Tab-separated table of C-alpha atoms in Angstrom:
chain	number	residue	atom	x	y	z
A	8	ILE	CA	0.280	0.190	-0.144
A	9	LYS	CA	1.715	3.148	-1.192
A	10	PRO	CA	1.142	6.486	-0.326
A	11	SER	CA	-0.450	9.494	-2.533
A	12	CYS	CA	-0.716	13.109	-2.765
A	13	ALA	CA	-3.715	15.582	-2.214
A	14	PHE	CA	-3.686	16.940	-5.699
A	15	LEU	CA	-3.534	13.477	-7.497
A	16	ARG	CA	-6.302	12.307	-5.717
A	17	GLN	CA	-8.325	15.607	-6.051
A	18	PHE	CA	-7.791	16.007	-9.591
A	19	GLY	CA	-6.071	12.435	-11.247
A	20	ASP	CA	-2.096	11.167	-11.656
A	21	ASP	CA	-3.741	11.946	-15.363
A	22	ARG	CA	-3.602	15.483	-15.502
A	23	PHE	CA	0.138	16.182	-13.354
A	24	ILE	CA	3.490	15.337	-15.072
A	25	GLU	CA	6.800	15.906	-12.302
A	26	LEU	CA	9.790	16.980	-14.783
A	27	SER	CA	13.336	17.242	-14.027
A	28	ILE	CA	15.531	20.480	-15.019
A	29	ASP	CA	18.893	21.169	-15.788
A	30	CYS	CA	18.683	24.808	-14.363
A	31	LYS	CA	22.464	25.768	-14.645
A	32	ARG	CA	22.222	24.690	-18.422
A	33	ASN	CA	19.065	26.708	-19.759
A	34	GLY	CA	19.133	29.856	-17.333
A	35	SER	CA	15.475	29.015	-15.945
A	36	ASN	CA	16.248	29.122	-12.829
A	37	MET	CA	15.396	32.844	-13.326
A	38	HIS	CA	11.868	32.201	-13.856
A	39	PHE	CA	11.383	29.707	-11.071
A	40	PHE	CA	9.380	31.980	-8.196
A	41	GLN	CA	8.330	34.424	-10.832
A	42	SER	CA	6.118	31.833	-11.938
A	43	PHE	CA	3.847	32.320	-9.833
A	44	ASN	CA	3.745	36.704	-10.397
A	45	GLU	CA	0.973	36.724	-12.575
A	46	THR	CA	0.786	40.485	-13.354
A	47	ARG	CA	3.056	42.585	-10.805
A	48	CYS	CA	6.741	43.096	-11.640
A	49	GLU	CA	7.483	44.006	-7.936
A	50	GLU	CA	7.109	41.231	-6.574
A	51	CYS	CA	9.942	40.226	-8.561
A	52	GLU	CA	11.996	42.716	-7.437
A	53	LYS	CA	11.396	41.454	-4.191
A	54	CYS	CA	13.158	38.154	-5.406
A	55	ILE	CA	16.270	40.183	-6.608
A	56	LYS	CA	16.426	41.538	-3.604
A	57	LYS	CA	16.715	38.292	-2.068
A	58	GLY	CA	19.172	36.470	-4.117
A	59	ASP	CA	18.955	33.453	-6.716
A	60	ASN	CA	18.606	30.662	-3.947
A	61	ILE	CA	16.273	28.081	-3.344
A	62	GLY	CA	16.284	26.189	-0.023
A	63	GLY	CA	19.274	28.778	0.922
A	64	ILE	CA	21.037	26.473	-2.190
A	65	LYS	CA	22.403	29.082	-4.939
A	66	LEU	CA	21.778	28.062	-8.824
A	67	GLY	CA	23.926	29.546	-10.221
A	68	ASN	CA	25.204	33.262	-10.722
A	69	LYS	CA	23.264	34.369	-13.532
A	70	PRO	CA	21.330	37.642	-12.459
A	71	TRP	CA	17.890	37.910	-11.827
A	72	ILE	CA	15.285	39.837	-14.613
A	73	THR	CA	13.216	42.133	-13.538
A	74	TYR	CA	10.149	40.791	-15.734
A	75	CYS	CA	7.776	38.733	-14.135
A	76	SER	CA	5.320	35.617	-16.393
A	77	GLY	CA	2.988	38.621	-17.446
A	78	CYS	CA	5.356	40.521	-19.292
A	79	SER	CA	5.457	40.907	-22.611
A	80	GLN	CA	9.056	41.516	-23.036
A	81	SER	CA	9.497	38.561	-20.996
A	82	GLU	CA	7.935	36.095	-22.781
A	83	LYS	CA	9.997	37.113	-25.819
A	84	SER	CA	13.225	37.374	-24.384
A	85	TYR	CA	12.781	33.751	-23.039
A	86	PRO	CA	9.594	31.802	-24.813
A	87	LYS	CA	11.698	28.089	-24.363
A	88	CYS	CA	11.225	28.885	-20.145
A	89	VAL	CA	8.676	26.528	-19.242
A	90	PHE	CA	8.386	27.530	-15.922
A	91	LEU	CA	6.813	30.399	-17.577
A	92	ASN	CA	5.968	29.341	-20.746
A	93	GLY	CA	4.778	25.203	-19.916
A	94	VAL	CA	5.117	23.032	-22.145
A	95	GLU	CA	3.796	20.699	-24.841
A	96	PHE	CA	3.145	16.384	-23.610
A	97	ALA	CA	1.965	13.785	-25.649
A	98	GLY	CA	-0.783	16.631	-27.157
A	99	LEU	CA	-1.566	18.036	-24.081
A	100	HIS	CA	0.092	21.827	-22.915
A	101	TYR	CA	0.900	21.644	-18.765
A	102	GLU	CA	1.330	24.609	-16.850
A	103	PHE	CA	4.239	24.545	-14.188
A	104	VAL	CA	2.316	24.326	-10.597
A	105	GLY	CA	5.583	23.816	-7.709
A	106	GLY	CA	8.702	21.607	-7.154
A	107	GLU	CA	11.975	21.529	-5.411
A	108	LEU	CA	15.792	21.691	-5.913
A	109	HIS	CA	16.277	17.902	-6.429
A	110	ALA	CA	17.346	15.993	-3.623
A	111	THR	CA	20.858	14.850	-4.767
A	112	LYS	CA	21.824	16.762	-8.307
A	113	ALA	CA	22.624	20.504	-7.974
A	114	ASN	CA	21.101	23.030	-9.959
A	115	VAL	CA	18.258	20.386	-10.111
A	116	ILE	CA	14.468	21.460	-9.697
A	117	GLU	CA	11.536	19.200	-10.006
A	118	GLY	CA	8.858	20.741	-10.911
A	119	TRP	CA	5.115	19.529	-11.244
A	120	PHE	CA	3.010	20.555	-14.433
A	121	PHE	CA	-0.520	20.500	-15.305
A	122	ALA	CA	-2.087	19.989	-18.264
A	123	THR	CA	-4.628	22.659	-18.645
A	124	LYS	CA	-5.594	22.141	-22.247
A	125	PRO	CA	-4.787	20.608	-25.585
A	126	THR	CA	-2.344	21.607	-28.184
A	127	ASN	CA	-5.200	21.335	-30.493
A	128	GLY	CA	-6.651	24.327	-29.655
A	129	ILE	CA	-10.411	22.225	-28.563
A	130	ASN	CA	-10.314	22.771	-24.935
A	131	THR	CA	-11.959	18.635	-23.722
A	132	LEU	CA	-10.575	18.844	-20.803
A	133	PRO	CA	-12.877	18.906	-17.211
A	134	PRO	CA	-11.803	21.885	-15.320
A	135	PRO	CA	-9.945	23.173	-13.696
A	136	HIS	CA	-8.406	24.693	-16.916
A	137	SER	CA	-5.273	26.581	-14.881
A	138	VAL	CA	-2.923	26.160	-12.732
A	139	ASN	CA	-3.768	28.780	-9.722
A	140	ALA	CA	-7.935	27.670	-9.612
A	141	VAL	CA	-5.819	23.243	-9.364
A	142	ARG	CA	-3.036	25.975	-5.877
A	143	ASN	CA	-6.229	27.709	-5.036
A	144	TRP	CA	-7.941	24.903	-4.494
A	145	LEU	CA	-5.288	23.693	-1.509
A	146	ALA	CA	-5.294	26.845	0.257
A	147	ASP	CA	-5.437	30.704	-0.396
A	148	PHE	CA	-2.774	31.122	-2.742
A	149	ASP	CA	-3.607	34.555	-3.865
A	150	ALA	CA	-3.409	35.508	-0.652
A	151	VAL	CA	0.356	34.807	-0.130
A	152	THR	CA	2.401	37.658	-1.620
A	153	SER	CA	5.748	35.722	-1.531
A	154	PRO	CA	6.620	33.327	-4.663
A	155	PHE	CA	9.454	31.737	-1.993
A	156	LYS	CA	6.793	31.305	0.574
A	157	LYS	CA	4.257	29.682	-2.271
A	158	ASN	CA	6.617	27.138	-3.279
A	159	SER	CA	6.585	25.555	0.055
A	160	ARG	CA	3.170	25.810	1.056
A	161	LEU	CA	2.458	23.696	-2.679
A	162	LYS	CA	4.621	20.935	-1.421
A	163	LEU	CA	2.051	20.198	0.964
A	164	GLY	CA	-0.361	19.078	-1.545
A	165	PHE	CA	2.579	17.001	-2.800
A	166	SER	CA	3.291	15.509	0.425
A	167	PRO	CA	2.887	11.738	0.436
A	168	THR	CA	0.072	11.279	2.632
A	169	PHE	CA	-2.880	8.597	3.543
A	170	PRO	CA	-5.968	10.324	3.555
A	171	CYS	CA	-8.010	8.236	7.365
A	172	PHE	CA	-10.952	10.509	8.002
A	173	THR	CA	-13.251	13.711	7.462
A	174	LEU	CA	-13.229	16.372	10.135
A	175	LEU	CA	-15.867	19.318	10.238
A	176	ASP	CA	-14.693	22.641	11.114
A	177	SER	CA	-16.828	22.311	14.296
A	178	GLN	CA	-13.754	19.622	15.443
A	179	ILE	CA	-10.796	21.379	14.540
A	180	ILE	CA	-9.627	23.354	17.690
A	181	LEU	CA	-6.950	26.530	17.600
A	182	ILE	CA	-5.212	27.675	19.548
A	183	ASP	CA	-2.017	29.566	20.837
A	184	ASP	CA	1.294	28.451	20.861
A	185	ILE	CA	3.700	28.448	24.364
A	186	THR	CA	5.952	31.107	23.897
A	187	VAL	CA	9.309	32.100	25.865
A	188	GLY	CA	10.325	35.832	26.322
A	189	ASN	CA	9.044	38.971	25.175
A	190	ASN	CA	5.836	38.527	23.110
A	191	GLY	CA	7.305	34.740	21.824
A	192	SER	CA	11.548	36.863	20.960
A	193	SER	CA	12.704	34.705	22.338
A	194	GLY	CA	10.979	31.187	20.615
A	195	ILE	CA	7.738	29.150	20.230
A	196	MET	CA	8.114	25.614	22.103
A	197	THR	CA	4.787	24.258	20.713
A	198	ASP	CA	6.324	25.327	16.840
A	199	GLY	CA	3.564	22.409	14.941
A	200	CYS	CA	2.605	20.500	17.703
A	201	GLY	CA	-1.048	19.280	18.757
A	202	PHE	CA	-3.753	16.665	20.187
A	203	ILE	CA	-5.586	13.704	19.304
A	204	HIS	CA	-7.388	12.581	21.083
A	205	ALA	CA	-7.133	8.821	21.140
A	206	ASP	CA	-10.785	8.009	19.882
A	207	LEU	CA	-9.713	9.284	16.590
A	208	ALA	CA	-6.215	8.462	16.023
A	209	ARG	CA	-7.713	4.481	16.656
A	210	GLU	CA	-9.239	5.057	12.833
A	211	ILE	CA	-6.107	6.092	11.375
A	212	PRO	CA	-4.562	2.470	10.893
A	213	TYR	CA	-7.757	1.725	8.799
A	214	GLY	CA	-6.576	5.094	6.500
A	215	LEU	CA	-2.776	3.615	6.751
A	216	SER	CA	-4.766	0.286	5.195
A	217	ASN	CA	-6.754	2.771	2.625
A	218	GLY	CA	-10.115	2.070	4.848
A	219	SER	CA	-10.005	-2.195	3.642
A	220	PRO	CA	-10.166	-3.615	6.344
A	221	THR	CA	-9.871	-7.263	4.518
A	222	LYS	CA	-6.513	-5.188	4.274
A	223	LEU	CA	-5.697	-5.099	7.853
A	224	LEU	CA	-4.323	-8.107	7.828
A	225	SER	CA	-7.680	-9.955	9.353
A	226	CYS	CA	-6.597	-8.376	13.014
A	227	THR	CA	-9.313	-7.370	15.091
A	228	ARG	CA	-10.039	-3.457	15.970
A	229	ASN	CA	-8.436	-4.652	19.374
A	230	THR	CA	-5.057	-5.850	17.792
A	231	VAL	CA	-4.839	-3.229	15.934
A	232	GLY	CA	-2.362	-0.746	16.778
A	233	LEU	CA	-3.070	3.478	18.896
A	234	PRO	CA	-0.357	6.146	17.636
A	235	LEU	CA	1.274	7.620	19.626
A	236	MET	CA	2.584	10.587	17.646
A	237	VAL	CA	1.802	11.290	13.501
A	238	GLN	CA	2.092	13.465	11.505
A	239	ILE	CA	-0.723	15.505	8.946
A	240	ARG	CA	-1.296	17.331	6.938
A	241	LEU	CA	-5.233	19.628	6.699
A	242	SER	CA	-6.762	21.785	4.450
A	243	CYS	CA	-9.717	23.094	6.038
A	244	LYS	CA	-11.673	25.880	6.457
A	245	LYS	CA	-9.551	27.585	8.874
A	246	GLY	CA	-6.414	27.239	6.750
A	247	LEU	CA	-4.164	24.524	5.182
A	248	PHE	CA	-2.179	22.816	9.014
A	249	LYS	CA	1.141	21.447	9.049
A	250	GLY	CA	2.441	19.173	11.867
A	251	CYS	CA	2.805	16.959	14.184
A	252	LEU	CA	-0.333	15.912	16.670
A	253	THR	CA	0.127	13.418	19.825
A	254	VAL	CA	-1.923	11.048	21.018
A	255	THR	CA	-3.818	11.516	23.974
A	256	LYS	CA	-6.176	10.485	26.249
A	257	ASP	CA	-6.198	13.536	28.353
A	258	VAL	CA	-10.513	15.656	27.341
A	259	LYS	CA	-8.448	18.625	29.840
A	260	LEU	CA	-5.627	18.621	26.325
A	261	CYS	CA	-8.118	17.555	23.364
A	262	PRO	CA	-11.799	16.699	23.721
A	263	GLU	CA	-13.030	13.656	22.176
A	264	GLY	CA	-13.751	13.317	18.558
A	265	LYS	CA	-11.632	16.560	18.231
A	266	ILE	CA	-8.072	17.681	17.142
A	267	VAL	CA	-5.634	20.563	18.554
A	268	LEU	CA	-3.554	22.564	16.141
A	269	ARG	CA	-1.884	25.207	17.164
A	270	LYS	CA	-1.343	28.832	15.028
A	271	SER	CA	2.425	28.002	14.255
A	272	MET	CA	1.415	24.771	12.516
A	273	LYS	CA	-1.134	26.859	10.033
A	274	LYS	CA	1.149	27.564	6.776
A	275	ALA	CA	-2.066	29.448	4.933
A	276	GLU	CA	-5.164	30.644	4.772
A	277	GLY	CA	-8.532	28.039	4.329
A	278	ALA	CA	-9.280	27.779	0.617
A	279	THR	CA	-12.114	29.754	-0.418
A	280	HIS	CA	-14.515	27.568	-1.870
A	281	ILE	CA	-14.462	25.717	1.770
A	282	ARG	CA	-17.553	26.075	3.359
A	283	GLU	CA	-17.445	25.209	7.000
A	284	ASP	CA	-19.965	22.174	7.189
A	285	THR	CA	-17.314	20.924	4.325
A	286	PRO	CA	-15.631	17.992	5.487
A	287	SER	CA	-11.870	18.434	5.855
A	288	MET	CA	-9.435	15.475	4.672
A	289	LEU	CA	-7.260	14.324	7.943
A	290	ALA	CA	-4.384	12.948	5.667
A	291	VAL	CA	-1.409	11.458	7.533
A	292	ASN	CA	1.964	11.765	6.659
A	293	ASN	CA	4.100	9.497	8.889
A	294	THR	CA	3.578	7.696	12.253
A	295	PHE	CA	5.826	7.685	14.659
A	296	GLU	CA	6.336	4.260	14.682
A	297	HIS	CA	5.953	1.807	11.415
A	298	PRO	CA	2.636	1.521	9.550
A	299	GLN	CA	2.042	-1.395	9.425
A	300	ARG	CA	3.424	-2.432	13.193
A	301	LEU	CA	0.001	0.323	13.848
A	302	ILE	CA	-2.103	-2.263	11.194
A	303	ASN	CA	-0.332	-5.610	12.637
A	304	ARG	CA	0.509	-5.317	16.993
A	305	SER	CA	2.140	-8.819	16.003
A	306	LEU	CA	4.122	-7.983	13.769
A	307	ASN	CA	8.207	-6.463	14.651
A	308	PHE	CA	10.283	-3.835	13.059
A	309	PHE	CA	13.573	-2.475	14.257
A	310	THR	CA	13.647	1.245	14.886
A	311	HIS	CA	17.405	2.549	13.964
A	312	LEU	CA	17.877	5.527	17.372
A	313	SER	CA	20.821	8.419	17.469
A	314	ARG	CA	23.849	7.743	20.109
A	315	GLN	CA	22.824	10.464	21.684
A	316	LEU	CA	19.299	9.526	22.234
A	317	CYS	CA	20.865	6.044	22.912
A	318	LEU	CA	22.220	7.946	25.350
A	319	PHE	CA	19.418	9.316	26.988
A	320	LEU	CA	16.897	6.379	27.236
A	321	VAL	CA	20.084	5.054	29.360
A	322	HIS	CA	20.038	7.419	31.743
A	323	LEU	CA	16.415	7.186	32.035
A	324	HIS	CA	17.003	4.183	33.409
A	325	VAL	CA	15.993	1.604	30.007
A	326	PRO	CA	18.512	-1.517	30.095
A	327	GLN	CA	21.200	-0.955	27.865
A	328	GLU	CA	21.103	-4.583	26.631
A	329	ARG	CA	17.869	-2.876	25.326
A	330	PHE	CA	20.139	-1.847	22.111
A	331	GLU	CA	22.016	-3.493	19.661
A	332	PRO	CA	24.980	-2.493	17.898
A	333	THR	CA	24.519	-1.872	14.252
């Protein structure tokens, strides 16, 4: 059982292609962030001031140009830039949605492209017909002015996740973070950390098995594990959220049948098409334990811990013989 991502589940994997683009060779890195700006050249000036880098890694030494994708001069100077003008493949025109720097290959960007129209001009594809509509399905990205932040938040829609169960807006509680220092100037102590009540968390293993009881290895609900912590993605009326949820039975921390999210977990405003009575899918990106271990407690998996963590656990009186060197 493999995870999928929110964009592909919503629009279908036949509408997307993923391309690896060598930016140093064709200079397209100059337009990576500019592709998020449709009409205002002022935003491109901000890109220039922040420098030509993605994730803190410099992409070549070519300067940023001052034209955004809405400028005719940009189209005339760089007609083959796939970030600005898209790419044609298998009879369809694809436009750039979002991407990231390749994990191991320098100057290579892995980008997702969405099919907006056929190349013959007769659009028989179902809506949406623009990448802006695709982006705004996940969250209100029109309200995100920084192209750097916009791309970073868009990657949440391409995160591999397991859809587990839906939540109503009334089941989602948003609270403040715990901060230290004057006005939280020294840091946030609860950054990205929320809670989920155990009664909801018990449904997560069924989501990890794609919701099919037959895939739970013939286990009963009593033998299905309760996760300790899960990493989630959630797009709802309250916003686009990312972070970890600790499972608790304490109703003071989290009422039954609800989840508690911190404001630090909010990455963007909620999509305008989502109503308060619209159920929102809670998707799990990762679990503290091995997913198959949650589905069937009879399975055993070894966990690799760092030396520092092992020493910390030994100090807390965990027997040292429990740890095996690798």
